[in-house]
Amino acid sequence: EAEALNDQGRFKMAAEVYKRAMSLPVLPTKRFAEIQGLRAKTYRRLAENKKVSSRKQGDNDDGEEDPLVGMAAEWAIQEAEEALEKDPKCFLAAWEGAIAAKHIGWWNKGRQLAKKAMQAVPHGPQHRAERETA
């Protein structure tokens, strides 16, 4: 359901669906972290979407961007960090947090999360593409 909402551009609702999924008490820790990583990705996409839409509309000619861009990116970083506390090997969470940090100019935080993403990728030829991305 959350993926369908993401595809429709309904990011806030998708994040709420992920939140409901995380409330299931029977979720294994690794799956919980993965869902939280998907929630971070949803918030990161919300930030990107708001940034692009405000540029297209020309709303902010004075150089200021929509405050929701920064808030959504911060939410993405927070979700990513919480997911990494549960599962330090959650590549998705670390990567999404790094991208979100870049969007709001938190370069140090972005580097830290990108490093965690690189450390989270398993060794071996089947994971080569992920390592190159990180």
Short mmCIF file of N, CA, C and O in Angstrom, two decimals:
data_model
loop_
_atom_site.label_atom_id
_atom_site.label_comp_id
_atom_site.label_asym_id
_atom_site.label_seq_id
_atom_site.Cartn_x
_atom_site.Cartn_y
_atom_site.Cartn_z
N GLU A 1 0.83 -1.19 0.00
CA GLU A 1 0.00 0.00 0.00
C GLU A 1 0.87 1.26 0.00
O GLU A 1 0.61 2.21 -0.72
N ALA A 2 1.94 1.25 0.81
CA ALA A 2 2.82 2.42 0.90
C ALA A 2 3.54 2.66 -0.42
O ALA A 2 3.70 3.81 -0.83
N GLU A 3 3.96 1.60 -1.09
CA GLU A 3 4.63 1.77 -2.37
C GLU A 3 3.71 2.38 -3.41
O GLU A 3 4.13 3.24 -4.19
N ALA A 4 2.45 1.98 -3.41
CA ALA A 4 1.49 2.55 -4.34
C ALA A 4 1.28 4.04 -4.05
O ALA A 4 1.21 4.85 -4.97
N LEU A 5 1.20 4.39 -2.79
CA LEU A 5 1.05 5.81 -2.41
C LEU A 5 2.29 6.61 -2.81
O LEU A 5 2.17 7.75 -3.27
N ASN A 6 3.47 6.02 -2.66
CA ASN A 6 4.70 6.68 -3.09
C ASN A 6 4.66 6.95 -4.59
O ASN A 6 5.05 8.02 -5.05
N ASP A 7 4.23 5.95 -5.36
CA ASP A 7 4.16 6.09 -6.81
C ASP A 7 3.18 7.19 -7.23
O ASP A 7 3.35 7.81 -8.26
N GLN A 8 2.16 7.41 -6.41
CA GLN A 8 1.18 8.45 -6.69
C GLN A 8 1.64 9.82 -6.19
O GLN A 8 0.95 10.81 -6.39
N GLY A 9 2.76 9.88 -5.50
CA GLY A 9 3.26 11.14 -4.98
C GLY A 9 2.61 11.54 -3.67
O GLY A 9 2.71 12.69 -3.24
N ARG A 10 1.99 10.61 -3.00
CA ARG A 10 1.33 10.89 -1.72
C ARG A 10 2.25 10.42 -0.59
O ARG A 10 2.00 9.45 0.10
N PHE A 11 3.33 11.17 -0.41
CA PHE A 11 4.42 10.75 0.45
C PHE A 11 4.06 10.75 1.93
O PHE A 11 4.47 9.87 2.68
N LYS A 12 3.31 11.75 2.39
CA LYS A 12 2.96 11.80 3.81
C LYS A 12 2.09 10.61 4.20
O LYS A 12 2.29 10.01 5.25
N MET A 13 1.15 10.26 3.33
CA MET A 13 0.30 9.10 3.62
C MET A 13 1.10 7.81 3.59
O MET A 13 0.88 6.91 4.40
N ALA A 14 2.05 7.72 2.65
CA ALA A 14 2.90 6.53 2.58
C ALA A 14 3.72 6.38 3.86
O ALA A 14 3.88 5.27 4.39
N ALA A 15 4.23 7.49 4.38
CA ALA A 15 5.01 7.44 5.62
C ALA A 15 4.14 6.94 6.78
O ALA A 15 4.62 6.19 7.64
N GLU A 16 2.88 7.33 6.80
CA GLU A 16 1.97 6.87 7.85
C GLU A 16 1.69 5.37 7.73
O GLU A 16 1.57 4.67 8.74
N VAL A 17 1.60 4.88 6.49
CA VAL A 17 1.40 3.44 6.29
C VAL A 17 2.61 2.67 6.81
O VAL A 17 2.47 1.65 7.50
N TYR A 18 3.81 3.16 6.52
CA TYR A 18 5.01 2.52 7.05
C TYR A 18 5.02 2.56 8.57
O TYR A 18 5.42 1.60 9.23
N LYS A 19 4.56 3.67 9.14
CA LYS A 19 4.53 3.79 10.60
C LYS A 19 3.59 2.74 11.20
O LYS A 19 3.91 2.11 12.21
N ARG A 20 2.43 2.54 10.55
CA ARG A 20 1.50 1.51 11.03
C ARG A 20 2.13 0.13 10.93
O ARG A 20 1.98 -0.71 11.82
N ALA A 21 2.86 -0.12 9.85
CA ALA A 21 3.52 -1.42 9.68
C ALA A 21 4.57 -1.64 10.76
O ALA A 21 4.75 -2.76 11.25
N MET A 22 5.25 -0.57 11.16
CA MET A 22 6.28 -0.69 12.19
C MET A 22 5.69 -0.95 13.57
O MET A 22 6.39 -1.39 14.48
N SER A 23 4.40 -0.72 13.73
CA SER A 23 3.77 -0.94 15.03
C SER A 23 3.44 -2.40 15.28
O SER A 23 3.04 -2.75 16.39
N LEU A 24 3.64 -3.27 14.29
CA LEU A 24 3.39 -4.69 14.48
C LEU A 24 4.44 -5.27 15.44
O LEU A 24 5.63 -5.19 15.18
N PRO A 25 4.00 -5.86 16.52
CA PRO A 25 4.97 -6.34 17.52
C PRO A 25 5.76 -7.58 17.08
O PRO A 25 6.77 -7.90 17.69
N VAL A 26 5.33 -8.26 16.04
CA VAL A 26 5.99 -9.50 15.63
C VAL A 26 7.08 -9.30 14.59
O VAL A 26 7.70 -10.25 14.14
N LEU A 27 7.34 -8.04 14.22
CA LEU A 27 8.37 -7.78 13.21
C LEU A 27 9.76 -8.09 13.74
O LEU A 27 10.13 -7.63 14.81
N PRO A 28 10.54 -8.85 12.96
CA PRO A 28 11.94 -9.05 13.35
C PRO A 28 12.68 -7.71 13.25
O PRO A 28 12.31 -6.82 12.48
N THR A 29 13.74 -7.57 14.01
CA THR A 29 14.50 -6.31 14.08
C THR A 29 14.99 -5.89 12.70
O THR A 29 14.91 -4.71 12.35
N LYS A 30 15.49 -6.83 11.93
CA LYS A 30 16.02 -6.49 10.60
C LYS A 30 14.92 -5.95 9.69
O LYS A 30 15.12 -4.97 8.98
N ARG A 31 13.75 -6.56 9.72
CA ARG A 31 12.62 -6.10 8.88
C ARG A 31 12.12 -4.74 9.37
O ARG A 31 11.77 -3.87 8.57
N PHE A 32 12.10 -4.53 10.69
CA PHE A 32 11.70 -3.25 11.26
C PHE A 32 12.61 -2.14 10.74
O PHE A 32 12.15 -1.09 10.31
N ALA A 33 13.93 -2.40 10.77
CA ALA A 33 14.90 -1.41 10.29
C ALA A 33 14.71 -1.15 8.79
O ALA A 33 14.82 -0.01 8.33
N GLU A 34 14.41 -2.20 8.04
CA GLU A 34 14.19 -2.03 6.60
C GLU A 34 12.96 -1.16 6.33
O GLU A 34 12.99 -0.27 5.48
N ILE A 35 11.88 -1.39 7.07
CA ILE A 35 10.67 -0.58 6.91
C ILE A 35 10.96 0.86 7.32
O ILE A 35 10.51 1.81 6.66
N GLN A 36 11.74 1.04 8.36
CA GLN A 36 12.10 2.40 8.78
C GLN A 36 12.97 3.06 7.72
O GLN A 36 12.87 4.26 7.47
N GLY A 37 13.82 2.28 7.06
CA GLY A 37 14.61 2.80 5.93
C GLY A 37 13.72 3.23 4.78
O GLY A 37 13.97 4.25 4.14
N LEU A 38 12.67 2.45 4.52
CA LEU A 38 11.71 2.83 3.48
C LEU A 38 10.98 4.11 3.85
O LEU A 38 10.67 4.95 3.00
N ARG A 39 10.71 4.27 5.13
CA ARG A 39 10.08 5.51 5.61
C ARG A 39 11.02 6.70 5.42
O ARG A 39 10.60 7.78 5.01
N ALA A 40 12.31 6.48 5.68
CA ALA A 40 13.31 7.53 5.43
C ALA A 40 13.33 7.89 3.95
O ALA A 40 13.40 9.07 3.58
N LYS A 41 13.25 6.89 3.09
CA LYS A 41 13.24 7.12 1.64
C LYS A 41 12.00 7.94 1.25
O LYS A 41 12.08 8.84 0.42
N THR A 42 10.87 7.65 1.87
CA THR A 42 9.64 8.38 1.58
C THR A 42 9.78 9.85 1.96
O THR A 42 9.41 10.74 1.19
N TYR A 43 10.34 10.11 3.13
CA TYR A 43 10.54 11.50 3.55
C TYR A 43 11.55 12.21 2.64
O TYR A 43 11.39 13.38 2.31
N ARG A 44 12.58 11.49 2.23
CA ARG A 44 13.57 12.08 1.32
C ARG A 44 12.92 12.43 -0.01
O ARG A 44 13.13 13.51 -0.56
N ARG A 45 12.06 11.56 -0.51
CA ARG A 45 11.35 11.84 -1.77
C ARG A 45 10.40 13.02 -1.60
O ARG A 45 10.23 13.82 -2.52
N LEU A 46 9.77 13.15 -0.43
CA LEU A 46 8.91 14.30 -0.15
C LEU A 46 9.72 15.58 -0.22
O LEU A 46 9.29 16.57 -0.83
N ALA A 47 10.90 15.58 0.38
CA ALA A 47 11.77 16.77 0.35
C ALA A 47 12.14 17.12 -1.09
O ALA A 47 12.08 18.29 -1.49
N GLU A 48 12.52 16.13 -1.87
CA GLU A 48 12.90 16.39 -3.26
C GLU A 48 11.71 16.91 -4.06
O GLU A 48 11.84 17.83 -4.86
N ASN A 49 10.55 16.31 -3.84
CA ASN A 49 9.35 16.71 -4.57
C ASN A 49 8.97 18.15 -4.26
O ASN A 49 8.64 18.93 -5.16
N LYS A 50 9.03 18.52 -2.98
CA LYS A 50 8.69 19.89 -2.59
C LYS A 50 9.71 20.88 -3.15
O LYS A 50 9.35 21.98 -3.55
N LYS A 51 10.96 20.49 -3.19
CA LYS A 51 12.00 21.37 -3.70
C LYS A 51 11.78 21.63 -5.19
O LYS A 51 11.84 22.77 -5.65
N VAL A 52 11.48 20.59 -5.94
CA VAL A 52 11.26 20.71 -7.38
C VAL A 52 9.99 21.50 -7.66
O VAL A 52 9.97 22.39 -8.51
N SER A 53 8.90 21.20 -6.92
CA SER A 53 7.64 21.88 -7.18
C SER A 53 7.71 23.37 -6.84
O SER A 53 7.12 24.20 -7.52
N SER A 54 8.48 23.72 -5.79
CA SER A 54 8.58 25.14 -5.45
C SER A 54 9.42 25.88 -6.50
O SER A 54 9.18 27.05 -6.77
N ARG A 55 10.39 25.20 -7.10
CA ARG A 55 11.17 25.83 -8.17
C ARG A 55 10.31 26.05 -9.41
O ARG A 55 10.39 27.08 -10.06
N LYS A 56 9.49 25.05 -9.74
CA LYS A 56 8.65 25.15 -10.94
C LYS A 56 7.61 26.27 -10.80
O LYS A 56 7.32 26.96 -11.74
N GLN A 57 7.06 26.41 -9.60
CA GLN A 57 6.03 27.41 -9.38
C GLN A 57 6.62 28.79 -9.23
O GLN A 57 5.91 29.78 -9.35
N GLY A 58 7.89 28.88 -8.95
CA GLY A 58 8.52 30.18 -8.78
C GLY A 58 8.06 30.89 -7.53
O GLY A 58 8.10 32.11 -7.44
N ASP A 59 7.60 30.10 -6.55
CA ASP A 59 7.07 30.68 -5.31
C ASP A 59 8.13 31.46 -4.54
O ASP A 59 7.84 32.45 -3.91
N ASN A 60 9.33 30.99 -4.62
CA ASN A 60 10.36 31.55 -3.73
C ASN A 60 11.40 32.29 -4.55
O ASN A 60 12.54 31.89 -4.65
N ASP A 61 11.01 33.40 -5.11
CA ASP A 61 11.93 34.20 -5.90
C ASP A 61 13.00 34.86 -5.04
O ASP A 61 14.03 35.28 -5.53
N ASP A 62 12.74 34.96 -3.74
CA ASP A 62 13.69 35.60 -2.85
C ASP A 62 14.80 34.66 -2.38
O ASP A 62 15.60 35.00 -1.54
N GLY A 63 14.86 33.45 -2.95
CA GLY A 63 15.92 32.51 -2.63
C GLY A 63 15.62 31.59 -1.46
O GLY A 63 16.39 30.70 -1.16
N GLU A 64 14.50 31.78 -0.80
CA GLU A 64 14.12 30.92 0.31
C GLU A 64 13.36 29.73 -0.22
O GLU A 64 12.56 29.84 -1.12
N GLU A 65 13.64 28.56 0.37
CA GLU A 65 12.88 27.40 -0.07
C GLU A 65 11.81 27.06 0.95
O GLU A 65 11.81 27.55 2.08
N ASP A 66 10.89 26.23 0.52
CA ASP A 66 9.78 25.79 1.34
C ASP A 66 10.33 25.15 2.62
O ASP A 66 11.19 24.28 2.56
N PRO A 67 9.84 25.54 3.80
CA PRO A 67 10.34 24.95 5.05
C PRO A 67 10.10 23.44 5.13
O PRO A 67 10.82 22.74 5.82
N LEU A 68 9.10 22.95 4.39
CA LEU A 68 8.82 21.52 4.41
C LEU A 68 9.97 20.72 3.81
O LEU A 68 10.19 19.58 4.19
N VAL A 69 10.75 21.33 2.91
CA VAL A 69 11.90 20.63 2.33
C VAL A 69 12.88 20.25 3.44
O VAL A 69 13.30 19.10 3.56
N GLY A 70 13.25 21.22 4.26
CA GLY A 70 14.19 20.95 5.34
C GLY A 70 13.62 20.01 6.39
O GLY A 70 14.31 19.13 6.88
N MET A 71 12.34 20.21 6.72
CA MET A 71 11.72 19.34 7.72
C MET A 71 11.68 17.90 7.25
O MET A 71 12.01 16.98 8.00
N ALA A 72 11.28 17.68 5.99
CA ALA A 72 11.18 16.33 5.47
C ALA A 72 12.56 15.67 5.41
O ALA A 72 12.71 14.49 5.72
N ALA A 73 13.57 16.44 5.04
CA ALA A 73 14.93 15.90 5.01
C ALA A 73 15.40 15.54 6.42
O ALA A 73 16.01 14.49 6.63
N GLU A 74 15.08 16.37 7.39
CA GLU A 74 15.44 16.07 8.78
C GLU A 74 14.71 14.82 9.27
O GLU A 74 15.29 14.00 9.98
N TRP A 75 13.44 14.67 8.89
CA TRP A 75 12.70 13.46 9.26
C TRP A 75 13.35 12.23 8.65
O TRP A 75 13.45 11.19 9.29
N ALA A 76 13.79 12.36 7.40
CA ALA A 76 14.45 11.23 6.73
C ALA A 76 15.73 10.85 7.46
O ALA A 76 16.01 9.66 7.69
N ILE A 77 16.51 11.85 7.86
CA ILE A 77 17.76 11.59 8.58
C ILE A 77 17.46 10.92 9.93
O ILE A 77 18.11 9.95 10.32
N GLN A 78 16.45 11.42 10.63
CA GLN A 78 16.09 10.85 11.92
C GLN A 78 15.64 9.39 11.77
O GLN A 78 16.07 8.53 12.54
N GLU A 79 14.80 9.11 10.77
CA GLU A 79 14.35 7.73 10.54
C GLU A 79 15.54 6.84 10.20
O GLU A 79 15.63 5.70 10.67
N ALA A 80 16.45 7.35 9.38
CA ALA A 80 17.62 6.57 8.99
C ALA A 80 18.49 6.24 10.20
O ALA A 80 18.92 5.10 10.37
N GLU A 81 18.72 7.23 11.04
CA GLU A 81 19.56 6.99 12.23
C GLU A 81 18.91 6.00 13.19
O GLU A 81 19.58 5.14 13.76
N GLU A 82 17.58 6.09 13.35
CA GLU A 82 16.88 5.16 14.22
C GLU A 82 16.94 3.75 13.65
O GLU A 82 17.10 2.77 14.39
N ALA A 83 16.82 3.62 12.33
CA ALA A 83 16.91 2.30 11.70
C ALA A 83 18.30 1.72 11.88
O ALA A 83 18.45 0.51 12.14
N LEU A 84 19.32 2.57 11.78
CA LEU A 84 20.70 2.09 11.94
C LEU A 84 21.00 1.69 13.39
O LEU A 84 21.86 0.85 13.62
N GLU A 85 20.30 2.27 14.35
CA GLU A 85 20.45 1.84 15.74
C GLU A 85 19.93 0.42 15.91
O GLU A 85 20.49 -0.37 16.66
N LYS A 86 18.85 0.10 15.19
CA LYS A 86 18.26 -1.24 15.29
C LYS A 86 19.06 -2.25 14.48
O LYS A 86 19.24 -3.38 14.91
N ASP A 87 19.52 -1.85 13.29
CA ASP A 87 20.29 -2.74 12.42
C ASP A 87 21.39 -1.94 11.73
O ASP A 87 21.14 -1.27 10.73
N PRO A 88 22.61 -1.99 12.25
CA PRO A 88 23.71 -1.22 11.67
C PRO A 88 24.04 -1.61 10.23
O PRO A 88 24.74 -0.89 9.55
N LYS A 89 23.52 -2.73 9.76
CA LYS A 89 23.80 -3.19 8.40
C LYS A 89 22.69 -2.82 7.42
O LYS A 89 22.62 -3.35 6.32
N CYS A 90 21.81 -1.91 7.80
CA CYS A 90 20.70 -1.51 6.92
C CYS A 90 21.20 -0.47 5.90
O CYS A 90 21.22 0.73 6.15
N PHE A 91 21.61 -0.96 4.73
CA PHE A 91 22.16 -0.12 3.67
C PHE A 91 21.15 0.96 3.25
O PHE A 91 21.50 2.13 3.11
N LEU A 92 19.90 0.55 3.05
CA LEU A 92 18.87 1.47 2.57
C LEU A 92 18.74 2.68 3.49
O LEU A 92 18.73 3.83 3.03
N ALA A 93 18.68 2.44 4.79
CA ALA A 93 18.51 3.55 5.74
C ALA A 93 19.71 4.49 5.69
O ALA A 93 19.54 5.71 5.64
N ALA A 94 20.90 3.93 5.71
CA ALA A 94 22.11 4.77 5.69
C ALA A 94 22.18 5.59 4.41
O ALA A 94 22.50 6.79 4.44
N TRP A 95 21.88 4.98 3.30
CA TRP A 95 21.97 5.66 2.01
C TRP A 95 20.93 6.78 1.91
O TRP A 95 21.23 7.90 1.48
N GLU A 96 19.69 6.50 2.31
CA GLU A 96 18.63 7.51 2.24
C GLU A 96 18.93 8.67 3.18
O GLU A 96 18.69 9.84 2.84
N GLY A 97 19.46 8.38 4.35
CA GLY A 97 19.84 9.44 5.27
C GLY A 97 20.95 10.32 4.71
O GLY A 97 20.93 11.54 4.84
N ALA A 98 21.92 9.70 4.02
CA ALA A 98 23.02 10.46 3.42
C ALA A 98 22.51 11.38 2.32
O ALA A 98 22.92 12.55 2.24
N ILE A 99 21.60 10.89 1.50
CA ILE A 99 21.05 11.72 0.42
C ILE A 99 20.25 12.89 1.00
O ILE A 99 20.36 14.02 0.54
N ALA A 100 19.44 12.60 2.02
CA ALA A 100 18.63 13.65 2.65
C ALA A 100 19.53 14.71 3.28
O ALA A 100 19.25 15.91 3.17
N ALA A 101 20.61 14.30 3.92
CA ALA A 101 21.53 15.26 4.54
C ALA A 101 22.16 16.16 3.48
O ALA A 101 22.33 17.36 3.70
N LYS A 102 22.46 15.59 2.34
CA LYS A 102 23.03 16.38 1.25
C LYS A 102 22.05 17.46 0.79
O LYS A 102 22.44 18.58 0.51
N HIS A 103 20.77 17.12 0.75
CA HIS A 103 19.76 18.06 0.27
C HIS A 103 19.66 19.33 1.11
O HIS A 103 19.32 20.38 0.59
N ILE A 104 19.95 19.20 2.40
CA ILE A 104 19.83 20.39 3.25
C ILE A 104 21.19 20.92 3.66
O ILE A 104 21.29 21.79 4.53
N GLY A 105 22.24 20.41 3.03
CA GLY A 105 23.57 20.96 3.26
C GLY A 105 24.25 20.49 4.53
O GLY A 105 25.19 21.14 5.00
N TRP A 106 23.82 19.39 5.09
CA TRP A 106 24.48 18.83 6.25
C TRP A 106 25.57 17.88 5.76
O TRP A 106 25.43 16.66 5.81
N TRP A 107 26.66 18.44 5.29
CA TRP A 107 27.69 17.66 4.61
C TRP A 107 28.36 16.66 5.54
O TRP A 107 28.60 15.50 5.14
N ASN A 108 28.67 17.04 6.76
CA ASN A 108 29.32 16.13 7.69
C ASN A 108 28.42 14.94 8.00
O ASN A 108 28.86 13.79 7.99
N LYS A 109 27.16 15.23 8.29
CA LYS A 109 26.19 14.15 8.58
C LYS A 109 26.04 13.25 7.35
O LYS A 109 25.98 12.03 7.47
N GLY A 110 26.01 13.85 6.17
CA GLY A 110 25.91 13.07 4.94
C GLY A 110 27.09 12.14 4.75
O GLY A 110 26.93 10.98 4.36
N ARG A 111 28.30 12.64 5.04
CA ARG A 111 29.50 11.80 4.93
C ARG A 111 29.45 10.65 5.94
O ARG A 111 29.80 9.51 5.62
N GLN A 112 29.00 10.94 7.15
CA GLN A 112 28.93 9.89 8.18
C GLN A 112 27.96 8.78 7.75
O GLN A 112 28.26 7.60 7.88
N LEU A 113 26.79 9.19 7.25
CA LEU A 113 25.80 8.20 6.84
C LEU A 113 26.24 7.45 5.58
O LEU A 113 25.99 6.25 5.46
N ALA A 114 26.92 8.13 4.66
CA ALA A 114 27.43 7.45 3.47
C ALA A 114 28.48 6.41 3.87
O ALA A 114 28.52 5.31 3.29
N LYS A 115 29.30 6.73 4.86
CA LYS A 115 30.30 5.77 5.34
C LYS A 115 29.61 4.56 5.95
O LYS A 115 30.02 3.42 5.71
N LYS A 116 28.55 4.79 6.70
CA LYS A 116 27.79 3.67 7.27
C LYS A 116 27.16 2.83 6.16
O LYS A 116 27.07 1.61 6.29
N ALA A 117 26.72 3.50 5.09
CA ALA A 117 26.14 2.76 3.96
C ALA A 117 27.19 1.86 3.34
O ALA A 117 26.92 0.69 3.03
N MET A 118 28.40 2.37 3.15
CA MET A 118 29.47 1.55 2.58
C MET A 118 29.79 0.36 3.49
O MET A 118 30.03 -0.75 3.01
N GLN A 119 29.79 0.58 4.78
CA GLN A 119 30.09 -0.49 5.73
C GLN A 119 28.97 -1.53 5.78
O GLN A 119 29.21 -2.67 6.14
N ALA A 120 27.75 -1.12 5.44
CA ALA A 120 26.60 -2.02 5.51
C ALA A 120 26.52 -2.97 4.33
O ALA A 120 25.85 -3.99 4.41
N VAL A 121 27.18 -2.66 3.24
CA VAL A 121 27.09 -3.49 2.04
C VAL A 121 27.92 -4.76 2.24
O VAL A 121 29.10 -4.68 2.56
N PRO A 122 27.30 -5.92 2.05
CA PRO A 122 28.05 -7.17 2.19
C PRO A 122 29.12 -7.30 1.10
O PRO A 122 29.01 -6.72 0.03
N HIS A 123 30.14 -8.09 1.39
CA HIS A 123 31.21 -8.34 0.43
C HIS A 123 30.74 -9.37 -0.58
O HIS A 123 29.80 -10.11 -0.34
N GLY A 124 31.38 -9.39 -1.71
CA GLY A 124 31.07 -10.38 -2.73
C GLY A 124 30.64 -9.73 -4.03
O GLY A 124 30.19 -8.57 -4.04
N PRO A 125 30.77 -10.47 -5.12
CA PRO A 125 30.46 -9.90 -6.44
C PRO A 125 28.98 -9.54 -6.64
O PRO A 125 28.66 -8.63 -7.39
N GLN A 126 28.08 -10.24 -5.95
CA GLN A 126 26.65 -9.96 -6.13
C GLN A 126 26.25 -8.60 -5.56
O GLN A 126 25.21 -8.06 -5.91
N HIS A 127 27.07 -8.01 -4.70
CA HIS A 127 26.76 -6.71 -4.10
C HIS A 127 27.68 -5.60 -4.64
O HIS A 127 27.74 -4.52 -4.06
N ARG A 128 28.33 -5.87 -5.73
CA ARG A 128 29.28 -4.91 -6.29
C ARG A 128 28.61 -3.58 -6.66
O ARG A 128 29.12 -2.51 -6.39
N ALA A 129 27.44 -3.66 -7.28
CA ALA A 129 26.74 -2.43 -7.71
C ALA A 129 26.40 -1.55 -6.51
O ALA A 129 26.53 -0.32 -6.58
N GLU A 130 25.96 -2.14 -5.41
CA GLU A 130 25.63 -1.36 -4.21
C GLU A 130 26.88 -0.69 -3.65
O GLU A 130 26.83 0.46 -3.22
N ARG A 131 28.00 -1.42 -3.63
CA ARG A 131 29.23 -0.85 -3.12
C ARG A 131 29.68 0.32 -3.98
O ARG A 131 30.13 1.35 -3.50
N GLU A 132 29.54 0.20 -5.31
CA GLU A 132 29.93 1.28 -6.20
C GLU A 132 29.04 2.50 -6.02
O GLU A 132 29.50 3.63 -6.10
N THR A 133 27.76 2.25 -5.76
CA THR A 133 26.83 3.35 -5.52
C THR A 133 27.20 4.08 -4.23
O THR A 133 27.21 5.30 -4.19
N ALA A 134 27.51 3.32 -3.19
CA ALA A 134 27.85 3.91 -1.90
C ALA A 134 29.18 4.64 -2.01
O ALA A 134 29.40 5.67 -1.45
#
